[in-house]
Each structure stands twice: as structure tokens, then as C-alpha cells.
Amino acid sequence: MISILRRGLLVLLAALPLMANAAPGQSAHDLIQDTTNRMLADLQANKEKYKQDPQDFYTALNNIVGPVVDAEGISKSIMTVKYSRKATPEQMQRFQENFKRGLFQFYGNALLEYNNQGITVDPAKDESGDRTSVNMTVKGSNGAIYPVQYTLEKIGGEWKLRNVIINGINIGKLFRDQFADAMQRNGNDLDKTINGWAGEVAKAKQETDKAAAKPAQ
């Protein structure tokens, strides 16, 4: 059974493409609310087509999500200063692409399994600064509720995604730990770790799946 955690994460990832068309100055809360509604409508209309060609679905996600995610900031956060300052621009770009590709491939099928059980965006929080969070709850098919928290930062006047916490699991921290562990196992070979990142995402997925049977109380 595909975990609710993966469904919740892909709900966010699939909604983000629509944020690229959001009006300038739109609040982070409204951005999440509006794009989630539009994403679900698009998914309902195209799900069968996506199921027939998953690779096309992953490619489409990669092409349209990129502009609204702070890929550079997320990549540097995962690498941490210890490794990112040693990486060349080409290595950083390659890691960004491998990170997004791996995430879509391992979590993409979860979105195609989503049957609109129920998603609720919580009321807006203070957005007066350059960093805020938006909370959401995802209802599982068994009625259990799973909390999702999105962290967004304002970059160039627009809100962009920086992190996700799903059912208490900090995805950013999880990936940072995975990267550091991979570097140790690979003898601090940055290229080897970057090129093998898809395998690291698979390991991280296993960690998130462990929490699937632990809905919020």
C-alpha cells in the first residue's frame, strides 16, 4: 500500500507547477490553497493519460516545478556548507537536476494513486517577513489525518518552497542526513554521491514509509 506520506508530499509537488502562474504578490497561504484546488482538477482530468505514460508525467513535473522551487537553496541546504562550498557550479546544477528527478520518480506514482480523500489548508499565518509556513492536513482512505507543513521563503518578491515536514518528518533534514552518510560511504567523492542520489532518495523514501502507520493523534 502506498503511504499517505508520499501522497501528501506529491500533492504539494504537483501543486507547485501552478504557482508559476500565480499573481505577483499573492500570499503564501492563498498560493497553496488556490494551486491545490487547481492541481486536483487537473489531475482528475489527466490521470489516465499520466498513468499510460508515467515518464512523461515525471518529465512534465520536472519542467514546470523547477521555476517555483528554490532548487539552489534546497540543494545547498542538503549538501550543507561543508560540501556545497567545494562543489563546482556544474556539480551543483547536476545535483539539483538529480534531486528533482529522483524525487519525482520515487514519489510520482503516489500522486497517481491519490483519490481525493480530502485535503484542508489551515488559516493563514503571519507573512509579514521573508519566511513563513503553511499547514495542511491530508485525510487517508481510512479516515486518519496526516499533517503537512510547507516552509516558504520570499525570493525576489515571490514565495518559493524551501522545505516540507510530513507527519513530523522533516524532509530537508532527512535528505541532509542521507547526503552526509553517502559522502562518508563514498570516501567524500562528491561526483559519486551526486550521480547516485536516486538511490539515496529511495532510502529516504523507506524512512518516510515507516511513519505511514502512525497518523496524528
PDB file of C-alpha atoms in Angstrom:
ATOM      1  CA  MET A   1       0.000   0.000   0.000  1.00  0.00           C
ATOM      2  CA  ILE A   2       1.397   3.385  -0.987  1.00  0.00           C
ATOM      3  CA  SER A   3       1.874   5.539   2.057  1.00  0.00           C
ATOM      4  CA  ILE A   4      -0.137   8.645   2.854  1.00  0.00           C
ATOM      5  CA  LEU A   5       3.146  10.436   3.438  1.00  0.00           C
ATOM      6  CA  ARG A   6       4.179  10.070  -0.168  1.00  0.00           C
ATOM      7  CA  ARG A   7       0.718  11.154  -1.292  1.00  0.00           C
ATOM      8  CA  GLY A   8       0.910  14.254   0.854  1.00  0.00           C
ATOM      9  CA  LEU A   9       4.323  15.196  -0.482  1.00  0.00           C
ATOM     10  CA  LEU A  10       3.275  14.782  -4.096  1.00  0.00           C
ATOM     11  CA  VAL A  11       0.133  16.818  -3.525  1.00  0.00           C
ATOM     12  CA  LEU A  12       2.480  19.678  -2.768  1.00  0.00           C
ATOM     13  CA  LEU A  13       4.930  18.929  -5.572  1.00  0.00           C
ATOM     14  CA  ALA A  14       2.207  18.668  -8.172  1.00  0.00           C
ATOM     15  CA  ALA A  15       0.539  21.841  -6.958  1.00  0.00           C
ATOM     16  CA  LEU A  16       3.728  23.858  -7.224  1.00  0.00           C
ATOM     17  CA  PRO A  17       3.754  23.982 -11.038  1.00  0.00           C
ATOM     18  CA  LEU A  18       0.613  26.073 -10.960  1.00  0.00           C
ATOM     19  CA  MET A  19       2.295  28.567  -8.676  1.00  0.00           C
ATOM     20  CA  ALA A  20       4.342  29.758 -11.631  1.00  0.00           C
ATOM     21  CA  ASN A  21       1.173  31.400 -12.957  1.00  0.00           C
ATOM     22  CA  ALA A  22       0.237  32.983  -9.631  1.00  0.00           C
ATOM     23  CA  ALA A  23      -0.343  36.703  -9.469  1.00  0.00           C
ATOM     24  CA  PRO A  24       2.624  38.772  -8.216  1.00  0.00           C
ATOM     25  CA  GLY A  25       2.366  39.456  -4.525  1.00  0.00           C
ATOM     26  CA  GLN A  26      -0.035  36.585  -3.820  1.00  0.00           C
ATOM     27  CA  SER A  27       0.183  35.372  -0.239  1.00  0.00           C
ATOM     28  CA  ALA A  28       1.859  32.053   0.537  1.00  0.00           C
ATOM     29  CA  HIS A  29      -1.390  30.764   2.037  1.00  0.00           C
ATOM     30  CA  ASP A  30      -3.517  31.670  -0.980  1.00  0.00           C
ATOM     31  CA  LEU A  31      -0.829  30.268  -3.245  1.00  0.00           C
ATOM     32  CA  ILE A  32      -1.082  26.861  -1.576  1.00  0.00           C
ATOM     33  CA  GLN A  33      -4.881  26.941  -1.337  1.00  0.00           C
ATOM     34  CA  ASP A  34      -5.573  28.028  -4.906  1.00  0.00           C
ATOM     35  CA  THR A  35      -2.976  25.846  -6.555  1.00  0.00           C
ATOM     36  CA  THR A  36      -4.008  22.757  -4.618  1.00  0.00           C
ATOM     37  CA  ASN A  37      -7.582  23.185  -5.842  1.00  0.00           C
ATOM     38  CA  ARG A  38      -6.413  23.662  -9.422  1.00  0.00           C
ATOM     39  CA  MET A  39      -3.965  20.770  -9.199  1.00  0.00           C
ATOM     40  CA  LEU A  40      -6.671  18.348  -8.113  1.00  0.00           C
ATOM     41  CA  ALA A  41      -8.883  19.422 -11.006  1.00  0.00           C
ATOM     42  CA  ASP A  42      -6.006  18.945 -13.478  1.00  0.00           C
ATOM     43  CA  LEU A  43      -5.153  15.557 -12.020  1.00  0.00           C
ATOM     44  CA  GLN A  44      -8.735  14.390 -12.325  1.00  0.00           C
ATOM     45  CA  ALA A  45      -8.787  15.424 -15.976  1.00  0.00           C
ATOM     46  CA  ASN A  46      -5.448  13.856 -16.935  1.00  0.00           C
ATOM     47  CA  LYS A  47      -4.861  10.966 -14.544  1.00  0.00           C
ATOM     48  CA  GLU A  48      -5.481   8.211 -17.087  1.00  0.00           C
ATOM     49  CA  LYS A  49      -3.149   9.830 -19.597  1.00  0.00           C
ATOM     50  CA  TYR A  50      -0.454  10.159 -16.931  1.00  0.00           C
ATOM     51  CA  LYS A  51      -0.901   6.523 -15.923  1.00  0.00           C
ATOM     52  CA  GLN A  52      -0.291   5.447 -19.508  1.00  0.00           C
ATOM     53  CA  ASP A  53       2.968   7.397 -19.705  1.00  0.00           C
ATOM     54  CA  PRO A  54       4.478   7.901 -16.211  1.00  0.00           C
ATOM     55  CA  GLN A  55       7.822   9.012 -17.625  1.00  0.00           C
ATOM     56  CA  ASP A  56       6.098  11.808 -19.488  1.00  0.00           C
ATOM     57  CA  PHE A  57       4.420  12.731 -16.199  1.00  0.00           C
ATOM     58  CA  TYR A  58       7.760  12.879 -14.365  1.00  0.00           C
ATOM     59  CA  THR A  59       9.298  14.973 -17.125  1.00  0.00           C
ATOM     60  CA  ALA A  60       6.365  17.373 -17.116  1.00  0.00           C
ATOM     61  CA  LEU A  61       6.616  17.772 -13.347  1.00  0.00           C
ATOM     62  CA  ASN A  62      10.326  18.445 -13.574  1.00  0.00           C
ATOM     63  CA  ASN A  63       9.908  21.035 -16.316  1.00  0.00           C
ATOM     64  CA  ILE A  64       7.175  23.048 -14.626  1.00  0.00           C
ATOM     65  CA  VAL A  65       8.037  22.723 -10.932  1.00  0.00           C
ATOM     66  CA  GLY A  66      11.589  23.993 -11.277  1.00  0.00           C
ATOM     67  CA  PRO A  67      10.822  27.722 -11.614  1.00  0.00           C
ATOM     68  CA  VAL A  68       8.854  27.887  -8.354  1.00  0.00           C
ATOM     69  CA  VAL A  69      11.141  25.841  -6.108  1.00  0.00           C
ATOM     70  CA  ASP A  70      14.272  27.324  -4.587  1.00  0.00           C
ATOM     71  CA  ALA A  71      16.282  24.458  -6.040  1.00  0.00           C
ATOM     72  CA  GLU A  72      19.593  26.190  -5.416  1.00  0.00           C
ATOM     73  CA  GLY A  73      18.777  26.914  -1.789  1.00  0.00           C
ATOM     74  CA  ILE A  74      17.443  23.407  -1.159  1.00  0.00           C
ATOM     75  CA  SER A  75      20.481  21.806  -2.782  1.00  0.00           C
ATOM     76  CA  LYS A  76      22.903  23.870  -0.709  1.00  0.00           C
ATOM     77  CA  SER A  77      20.924  23.033   2.421  1.00  0.00           C
ATOM     78  CA  ILE A  78      21.097  19.310   1.686  1.00  0.00           C
ATOM     79  CA  MET A  79      24.813  19.445   0.911  1.00  0.00           C
ATOM     80  CA  THR A  80      25.457  21.827   3.830  1.00  0.00           C
ATOM     81  CA  VAL A  81      28.234  24.402   3.685  1.00  0.00           C
ATOM     82  CA  LYS A  82      30.800  21.671   4.300  1.00  0.00           C
ATOM     83  CA  TYR A  83      30.226  20.177   0.857  1.00  0.00           C
ATOM     84  CA  SER A  84      28.472  22.875  -1.181  1.00  0.00           C
ATOM     85  CA  ARG A  85      31.435  25.258  -0.937  1.00  0.00           C
ATOM     86  CA  LYS A  86      33.607  22.548  -2.511  1.00  0.00           C
ATOM     87  CA  ALA A  87      31.185  21.870  -5.366  1.00  0.00           C
ATOM     88  CA  THR A  88      31.670  23.433  -8.782  1.00  0.00           C
ATOM     89  CA  PRO A  89      28.736  25.222 -10.485  1.00  0.00           C
ATOM     90  CA  GLU A  90      28.390  22.193 -12.780  1.00  0.00           C
ATOM     91  CA  GLN A  91      28.200  19.813  -9.819  1.00  0.00           C
ATOM     92  CA  MET A  92      25.604  21.975  -8.077  1.00  0.00           C
ATOM     93  CA  GLN A  93      23.464  22.097 -11.220  1.00  0.00           C
ATOM     94  CA  ARG A  94      23.763  18.343 -11.713  1.00  0.00           C
ATOM     95  CA  PHE A  95      22.755  17.701  -8.120  1.00  0.00           C
ATOM     96  CA  GLN A  96      19.723  19.960  -8.445  1.00  0.00           C
ATOM     97  CA  GLU A  97      18.548  18.054 -11.508  1.00  0.00           C
ATOM     98  CA  ASN A  98      19.259  14.628  -9.975  1.00  0.00           C
ATOM     99  CA  PHE A  99      17.459  15.649  -6.784  1.00  0.00           C
ATOM    100  CA  LYS A 100      14.291  16.684  -8.620  1.00  0.00           C
ATOM    101  CA  ARG A 101      14.378  13.716 -10.997  1.00  0.00           C
ATOM    102  CA  GLY A 102      14.817  11.208  -8.183  1.00  0.00           C
ATOM    103  CA  LEU A 103      12.049  12.756  -6.128  1.00  0.00           C
ATOM    104  CA  PHE A 104       9.559  12.686  -8.994  1.00  0.00           C
ATOM    105  CA  GLN A 105      10.383   9.142  -9.990  1.00  0.00           C
ATOM    106  CA  PHE A 106      10.052   7.681  -6.490  1.00  0.00           C
ATOM    107  CA  TYR A 107       7.021   9.682  -5.450  1.00  0.00           C
ATOM    108  CA  GLY A 108       5.231  10.202  -8.750  1.00  0.00           C
ATOM    109  CA  ASN A 109       3.185   7.020  -8.665  1.00  0.00           C
ATOM    110  CA  ALA A 110       1.830   8.006  -5.264  1.00  0.00           C
ATOM    111  CA  LEU A 111       0.103  11.015  -6.764  1.00  0.00           C
ATOM    112  CA  LEU A 112      -1.491   8.852  -9.451  1.00  0.00           C
ATOM    113  CA  GLU A 113      -2.929   6.701  -6.651  1.00  0.00           C
ATOM    114  CA  TYR A 114      -4.467   9.679  -4.873  1.00  0.00           C
ATOM    115  CA  ASN A 115      -8.275   9.583  -4.969  1.00  0.00           C
ATOM    116  CA  ASN A 116      -9.121  12.960  -3.446  1.00  0.00           C
ATOM    117  CA  GLN A 117      -9.819  11.603   0.044  1.00  0.00           C
ATOM    118  CA  GLY A 118      -9.623  15.111   1.457  1.00  0.00           C
ATOM    119  CA  ILE A 119      -7.165  17.999   1.796  1.00  0.00           C
ATOM    120  CA  THR A 120      -7.587  21.047   4.040  1.00  0.00           C
ATOM    121  CA  VAL A 121      -5.341  24.116   4.131  1.00  0.00           C
ATOM    122  CA  ASP A 122      -5.208  25.765   7.569  1.00  0.00           C
ATOM    123  CA  PRO A 123      -5.821  29.517   8.105  1.00  0.00           C
ATOM    124  CA  ALA A 124      -3.046  31.880   7.095  1.00  0.00           C
ATOM    125  CA  LYS A 125      -0.155  32.695   9.433  1.00  0.00           C
ATOM    126  CA  ASP A 126       1.940  35.854   9.687  1.00  0.00           C
ATOM    127  CA  GLU A 127       3.518  36.539   6.295  1.00  0.00           C
ATOM    128  CA  SER A 128       4.984  39.965   7.054  1.00  0.00           C
ATOM    129  CA  GLY A 129       8.565  38.692   6.844  1.00  0.00           C
ATOM    130  CA  ASP A 130      10.505  36.798   4.214  1.00  0.00           C
ATOM    131  CA  ARG A 131       9.804  33.343   5.665  1.00  0.00           C
ATOM    132  CA  THR A 132       6.547  31.658   6.580  1.00  0.00           C
ATOM    133  CA  SER A 133       4.859  28.279   6.819  1.00  0.00           C
ATOM    134  CA  VAL A 134       1.573  26.931   5.514  1.00  0.00           C
ATOM    135  CA  ASN A 135      -0.067  23.948   7.203  1.00  0.00           C
ATOM    136  CA  MET A 136      -2.238  21.363   5.516  1.00  0.00           C
ATOM    137  CA  THR A 137      -3.962  18.163   6.580  1.00  0.00           C
ATOM    138  CA  VAL A 138      -4.370  15.168   4.287  1.00  0.00           C
ATOM    139  CA  LYS A 139      -7.071  12.622   5.050  1.00  0.00           C
ATOM    140  CA  GLY A 140      -6.270   8.990   4.380  1.00  0.00           C
ATOM    141  CA  SER A 141      -8.689   6.459   2.945  1.00  0.00           C
ATOM    142  CA  ASN A 142      -9.109   5.054   6.468  1.00  0.00           C
ATOM    143  CA  GLY A 143     -10.078   8.472   7.856  1.00  0.00           C
ATOM    144  CA  ALA A 144      -6.731   9.130   9.583  1.00  0.00           C
ATOM    145  CA  ILE A 145      -5.393  12.690   9.411  1.00  0.00           C
ATOM    146  CA  TYR A 146      -1.797  13.428   8.394  1.00  0.00           C
ATOM    147  CA  PRO A 147      -0.316  16.913   8.955  1.00  0.00           C
ATOM    148  CA  VAL A 148       1.874  18.560   6.327  1.00  0.00           C
ATOM    149  CA  GLN A 149       3.806  21.793   6.852  1.00  0.00           C
ATOM    150  CA  TYR A 150       5.370  23.735   3.996  1.00  0.00           C
ATOM    151  CA  THR A 151       8.132  26.258   4.590  1.00  0.00           C
ATOM    152  CA  LEU A 152       8.354  29.050   2.038  1.00  0.00           C
ATOM    153  CA  GLU A 153      10.777  31.936   1.605  1.00  0.00           C
ATOM    154  CA  LYS A 154      10.281  35.156  -0.311  1.00  0.00           C
ATOM    155  CA  ILE A 155      12.904  35.445  -3.024  1.00  0.00           C
ATOM    156  CA  GLY A 156      12.795  38.358  -5.445  1.00  0.00           C
ATOM    157  CA  GLY A 157       9.357  39.264  -4.152  1.00  0.00           C
ATOM    158  CA  GLU A 158       7.882  35.802  -4.760  1.00  0.00           C
ATOM    159  CA  TRP A 159       7.253  32.920  -2.368  1.00  0.00           C
ATOM    160  CA  LYS A 160       9.223  29.756  -3.115  1.00  0.00           C
ATOM    161  CA  LEU A 161       9.364  26.357  -1.468  1.00  0.00           C
ATOM    162  CA  ARG A 162      12.250  25.568   0.888  1.00  0.00           C
ATOM    163  CA  ASN A 163      11.145  22.580   2.966  1.00  0.00           C
ATOM    164  CA  VAL A 164       8.365  20.131   3.825  1.00  0.00           C
ATOM    165  CA  ILE A 165       7.542  18.402   7.117  1.00  0.00           C
ATOM    166  CA  ILE A 166       5.190  15.430   6.749  1.00  0.00           C
ATOM    167  CA  ASN A 167       3.668  13.789   9.803  1.00  0.00           C
ATOM    168  CA  GLY A 168       6.575  15.062  11.895  1.00  0.00           C
ATOM    169  CA  ILE A 169       9.296  14.003   9.446  1.00  0.00           C
ATOM    170  CA  ASN A 170      11.478  16.910   8.287  1.00  0.00           C
ATOM    171  CA  ILE A 171      12.231  16.070   4.670  1.00  0.00           C
ATOM    172  CA  GLY A 172      15.070  18.610   4.434  1.00  0.00           C
ATOM    173  CA  LYS A 173      16.838  17.172   7.477  1.00  0.00           C
ATOM    174  CA  LEU A 174      16.250  13.634   6.251  1.00  0.00           C
ATOM    175  CA  PHE A 175      17.947  14.405   2.944  1.00  0.00           C
ATOM    176  CA  ARG A 176      20.804  16.253   4.667  1.00  0.00           C
ATOM    177  CA  ASP A 177      21.488  13.189   6.787  1.00  0.00           C
ATOM    178  CA  GLN A 178      21.301  10.959   3.717  1.00  0.00           C
ATOM    179  CA  PHE A 179      23.776  13.151   1.827  1.00  0.00           C
ATOM    180  CA  ALA A 180      26.286  13.251   4.683  1.00  0.00           C
ATOM    181  CA  ASP A 181      26.060   9.477   5.121  1.00  0.00           C
ATOM    182  CA  ALA A 182      26.515   8.918   1.375  1.00  0.00           C
ATOM    183  CA  MET A 183      29.597  11.147   1.319  1.00  0.00           C
ATOM    184  CA  GLN A 184      31.163   9.093   4.105  1.00  0.00           C
ATOM    185  CA  ARG A 185      30.396   5.814   2.361  1.00  0.00           C
ATOM    186  CA  ASN A 186      31.744   7.181  -0.927  1.00  0.00           C
ATOM    187  CA  GLY A 187      35.013   8.400   0.554  1.00  0.00           C
ATOM    188  CA  ASN A 188      33.990  12.062   0.182  1.00  0.00           C
ATOM    189  CA  ASP A 189      33.677  11.587  -3.579  1.00  0.00           C
ATOM    190  CA  LEU A 190      31.214  14.337  -4.486  1.00  0.00           C
ATOM    191  CA  ASP A 191      30.638  13.158  -8.057  1.00  0.00           C
ATOM    192  CA  LYS A 192      29.870   9.609  -6.922  1.00  0.00           C
ATOM    193  CA  THR A 193      27.364  10.871  -4.352  1.00  0.00           C
ATOM    194  CA  ILE A 194      25.682  13.212  -6.822  1.00  0.00           C
ATOM    195  CA  ASN A 195      25.422  10.558  -9.528  1.00  0.00           C
ATOM    196  CA  GLY A 196      23.989   8.040  -7.060  1.00  0.00           C
ATOM    197  CA  TRP A 197      21.472  10.375  -5.495  1.00  0.00           C
ATOM    198  CA  ALA A 198      18.444   8.491  -6.861  1.00  0.00           C
ATOM    199  CA  GLY A 199      19.433   5.562  -4.655  1.00  0.00           C
ATOM    200  CA  GLU A 200      19.667   7.861  -1.658  1.00  0.00           C
ATOM    201  CA  VAL A 201      16.153   9.150  -2.326  1.00  0.00           C
ATOM    202  CA  ALA A 202      14.968   5.541  -2.330  1.00  0.00           C
ATOM    203  CA  LYS A 203      16.462   5.050   1.133  1.00  0.00           C
ATOM    204  CA  ALA A 204      14.834   8.259   2.359  1.00  0.00           C
ATOM    205  CA  LYS A 205      11.513   7.035   0.993  1.00  0.00           C
ATOM    206  CA  GLN A 206      11.815   3.925   3.130  1.00  0.00           C
ATOM    207  CA  GLU A 207      12.253   6.116   6.201  1.00  0.00           C
ATOM    208  CA  THR A 208       9.120   8.136   5.452  1.00  0.00           C
ATOM    209  CA  ASP A 209       7.150   4.959   4.799  1.00  0.00           C
ATOM    210  CA  LYS A 210       7.864   3.798   8.346  1.00  0.00           C
ATOM    211  CA  ALA A 211       5.728   6.664   9.620  1.00  0.00           C
ATOM    212  CA  ALA A 212       2.791   5.888   7.358  1.00  0.00           C
ATOM    213  CA  ALA A 213       1.165   3.729  10.028  1.00  0.00           C
ATOM    214  CA  LYS A 214       1.418   6.492  12.634  1.00  0.00           C
ATOM    215  CA  PRO A 215      -1.320   9.042  11.921  1.00  0.00           C
ATOM    216  CA  ALA A 216      -1.548  12.202  14.007  1.00  0.00           C
ATOM    217  CA  GLN A 217      -3.402  11.837  17.282  1.00  0.00           C
TER     218      GLN A 217
END
